[in-house]
Every structure is written in structure tokens, then in C-alpha cells.
CSV table of C-alpha atoms in Angstrom, one decimal:
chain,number,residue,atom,x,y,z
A,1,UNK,CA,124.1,127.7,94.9
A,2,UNK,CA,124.0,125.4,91.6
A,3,UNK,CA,122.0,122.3,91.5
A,4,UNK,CA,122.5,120.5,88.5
A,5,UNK,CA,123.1,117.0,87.3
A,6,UNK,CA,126.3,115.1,88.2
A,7,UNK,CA,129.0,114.2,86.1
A,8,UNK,CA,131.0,111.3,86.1
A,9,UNK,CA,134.4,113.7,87.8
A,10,UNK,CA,131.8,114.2,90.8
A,11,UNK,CA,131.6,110.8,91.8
A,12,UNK,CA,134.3,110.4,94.3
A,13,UNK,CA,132.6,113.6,95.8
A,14,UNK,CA,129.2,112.3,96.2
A,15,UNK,CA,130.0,108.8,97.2
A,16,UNK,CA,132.4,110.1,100.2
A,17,UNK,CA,129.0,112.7,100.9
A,18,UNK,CA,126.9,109.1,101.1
A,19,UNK,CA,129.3,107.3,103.1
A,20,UNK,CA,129.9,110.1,105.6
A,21,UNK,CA,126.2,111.4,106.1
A,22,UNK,CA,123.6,109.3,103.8
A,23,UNK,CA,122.3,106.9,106.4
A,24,UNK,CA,120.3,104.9,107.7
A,25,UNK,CA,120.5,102.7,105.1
A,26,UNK,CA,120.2,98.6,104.3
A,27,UNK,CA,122.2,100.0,100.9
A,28,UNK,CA,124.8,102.2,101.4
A,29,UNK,CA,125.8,102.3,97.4
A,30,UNK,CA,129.2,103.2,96.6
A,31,UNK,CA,131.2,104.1,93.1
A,32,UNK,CA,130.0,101.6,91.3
A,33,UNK,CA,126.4,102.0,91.8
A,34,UNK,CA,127.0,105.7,91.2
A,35,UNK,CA,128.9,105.3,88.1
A,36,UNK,CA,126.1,102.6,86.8
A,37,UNK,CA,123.5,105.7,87.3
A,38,UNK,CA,125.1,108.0,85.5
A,39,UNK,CA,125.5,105.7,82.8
A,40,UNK,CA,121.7,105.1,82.5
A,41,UNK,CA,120.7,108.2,82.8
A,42,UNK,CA,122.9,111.0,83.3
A,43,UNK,CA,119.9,113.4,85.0
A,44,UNK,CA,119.1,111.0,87.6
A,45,UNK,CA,121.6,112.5,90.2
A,46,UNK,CA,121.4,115.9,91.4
A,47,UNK,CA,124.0,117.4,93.2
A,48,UNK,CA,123.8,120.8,94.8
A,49,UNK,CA,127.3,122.6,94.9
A,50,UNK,CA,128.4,126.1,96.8
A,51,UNK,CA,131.7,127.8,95.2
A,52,UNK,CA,132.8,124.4,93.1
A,53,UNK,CA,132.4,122.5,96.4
A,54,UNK,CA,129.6,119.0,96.7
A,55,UNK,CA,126.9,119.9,99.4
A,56,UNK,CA,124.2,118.0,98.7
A,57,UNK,CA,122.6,115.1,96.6
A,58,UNK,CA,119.3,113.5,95.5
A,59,UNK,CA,118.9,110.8,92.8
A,60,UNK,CA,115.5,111.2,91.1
A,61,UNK,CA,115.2,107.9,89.8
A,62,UNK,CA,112.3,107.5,86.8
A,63,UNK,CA,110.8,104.0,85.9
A,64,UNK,CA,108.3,105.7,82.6
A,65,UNK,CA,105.2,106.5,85.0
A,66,UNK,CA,106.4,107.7,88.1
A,67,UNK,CA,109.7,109.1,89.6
A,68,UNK,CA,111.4,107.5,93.0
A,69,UNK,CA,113.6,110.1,95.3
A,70,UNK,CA,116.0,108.7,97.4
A,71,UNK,CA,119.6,109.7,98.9
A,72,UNK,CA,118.7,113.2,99.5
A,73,UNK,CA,122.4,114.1,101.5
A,74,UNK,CA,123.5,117.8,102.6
A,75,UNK,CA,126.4,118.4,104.6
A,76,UNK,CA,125.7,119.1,108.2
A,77,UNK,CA,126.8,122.5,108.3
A,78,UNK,CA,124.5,123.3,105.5
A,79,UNK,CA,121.1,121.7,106.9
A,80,UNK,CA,118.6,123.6,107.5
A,81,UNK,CA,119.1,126.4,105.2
A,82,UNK,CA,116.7,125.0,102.2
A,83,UNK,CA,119.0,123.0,100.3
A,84,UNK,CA,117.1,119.9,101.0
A,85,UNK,CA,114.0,122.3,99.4
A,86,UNK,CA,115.9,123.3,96.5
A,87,UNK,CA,117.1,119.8,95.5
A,88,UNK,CA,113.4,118.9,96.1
A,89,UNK,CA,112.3,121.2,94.0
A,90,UNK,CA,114.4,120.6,91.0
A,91,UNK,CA,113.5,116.7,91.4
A,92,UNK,CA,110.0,118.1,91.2
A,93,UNK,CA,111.0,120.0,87.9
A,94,UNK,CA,112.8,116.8,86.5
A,95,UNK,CA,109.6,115.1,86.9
A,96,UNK,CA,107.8,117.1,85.9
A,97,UNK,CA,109.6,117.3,82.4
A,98,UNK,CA,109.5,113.5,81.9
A,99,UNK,CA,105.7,112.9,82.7
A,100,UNK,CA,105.6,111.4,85.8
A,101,UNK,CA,102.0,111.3,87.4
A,102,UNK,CA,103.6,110.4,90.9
A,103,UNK,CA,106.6,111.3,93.0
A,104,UNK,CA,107.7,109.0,95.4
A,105,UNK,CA,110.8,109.6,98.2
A,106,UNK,CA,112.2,106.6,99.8
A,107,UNK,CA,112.6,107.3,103.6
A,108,UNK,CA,113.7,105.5,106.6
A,109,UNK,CA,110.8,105.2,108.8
A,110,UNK,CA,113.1,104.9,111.4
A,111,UNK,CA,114.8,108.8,110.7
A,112,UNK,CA,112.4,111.0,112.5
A,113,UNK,CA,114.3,114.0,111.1
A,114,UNK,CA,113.7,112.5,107.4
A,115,UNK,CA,110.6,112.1,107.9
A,116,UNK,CA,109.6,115.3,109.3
A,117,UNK,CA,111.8,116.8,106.3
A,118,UNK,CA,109.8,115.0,104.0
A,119,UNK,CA,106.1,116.0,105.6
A,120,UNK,CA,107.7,119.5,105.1
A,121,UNK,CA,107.9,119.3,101.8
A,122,UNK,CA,103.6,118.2,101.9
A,123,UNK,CA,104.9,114.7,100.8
A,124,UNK,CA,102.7,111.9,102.4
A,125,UNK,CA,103.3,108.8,104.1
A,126,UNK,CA,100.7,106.4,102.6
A,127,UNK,CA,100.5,103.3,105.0
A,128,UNK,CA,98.4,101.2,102.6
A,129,UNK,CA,101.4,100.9,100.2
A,130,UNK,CA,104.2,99.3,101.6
A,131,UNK,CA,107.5,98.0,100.1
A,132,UNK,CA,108.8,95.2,100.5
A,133,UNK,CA,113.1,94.3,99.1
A,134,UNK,CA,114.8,91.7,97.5
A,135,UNK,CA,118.1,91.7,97.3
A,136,UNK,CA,119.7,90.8,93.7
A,137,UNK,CA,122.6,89.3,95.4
A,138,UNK,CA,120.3,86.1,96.9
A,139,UNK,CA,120.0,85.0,93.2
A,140,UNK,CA,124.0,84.9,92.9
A,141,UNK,CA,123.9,81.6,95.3
């Protein structure tokens, strides 16, 4: 298996992945979002491939102090054999490499199996921080 960053001819790939298996979300995200990613910064989205073929994601988003994980997507027939780890891990690397003091992964509260994916992995819920959205789109009114 090769994780490694995505590239723009991998984008009808992932975004089929996200639409087929990369819920719950308020967001889905599709080509455009993808494509807008890449552009601003090319290591942002892992994908995880077996043979040439797309089996997993995770964007490892980085705002200059800290790095945000979120659509961390296998294929259901690969679950459960540390692919979620691996893309973890190299997220971890990616981090690492940029300075981040703090990784944070995005997870629907809602998605017990994300959830006890993400406790796994030693990662935290901290129920003092919360988040709260806003969605750009109100501003287009």
C-alpha cells in the first residue's frame, strides 16, 4: 500500500470515495472543494492506494500552529485492516514536519464507529472545546 499526497488526476477518484462512504456530514465537499485544496496546498490530501486503485483518504489541513484531520474515508472492504492507522500516521508525520504543536481530527459525534476509531488512535475528545460553524454561503444573501 502507498500513501502519498494527491494529485489533481485523483480527484474524480476521491470525490466518488467521499460521496459513496465519507459521511455523516453537514458538508459533503465535491470537485471543486477538492480541486481548491490541492491548489493551496498540494500535501493537504492523502490518499492511500492498493495496485493503482483509491482506498482511502484524509485531508490534513494546517492553519501555521496546529493541523485539523478530517475526511478520513477507506473503502468498506478495506476497513479494519489499518489503513485508517496508516493514513493517521502519515498525517502525524506531515505535521510533524510543518510544526504543528496540536493535531486535531474532526469527528461526527454522532458516528460511534468514528469515534471509537479515533479513541484508537489515543486521540481525545476534549468536551471543554467545542465548535461551533458558519456557513460562508449565509454572507452570499
Amino acid at each position: 500500500m502507498d500513501i502519498t499526497p494527491a494529485e489533481a488526476a485523483d480527484l474524480g477518484d476521491v470525490v466518488d470515495l467521499w460521496n459513496r462512504e465519507g459521511g455523516p456530514t453537514s458538508l459533503p465537499g465535491g470537485f471543486g472543494e477538492a480541486e481548491a485544496l490541492l491548489a493551496r496546498d498540494p500535501g493537504a490530501l492523502l490518499t492511500a492506494r492498493v495496485d493503482g486503485k483509491l482506498i482511502g483518504t484524509l485531508i490534513v489541513g494546517w492553519d501555521g500552529w496546529r493541523c485539523h484531520l478530517y475526511r478520513l474515508v477507506v473503502e468498506p472492504s478495506w476497513r479494519r485492516k489499518g489503513i485508517g492507522h496508516r493514513l493517521v500516521a502519515a498525517a502525524a508525520e506531515r505535521a510533524a514536519s510543518l510544526g504543528a504543536k496540536r493535531i486535531d481530527a474532526i469527528v461526527a459525534l454522532s458516528n460511534g464507529t468514528a469515534v471509537g476509531f479515533w479513541e484508537a488512535q489515543q486521540y481525545v475528545h476534549d468536551p471543554l472545546n467545542g465548535r461551533w460553524t458558519f456557513r460562508t454561503q449565509a454572507l452570499l444573501r
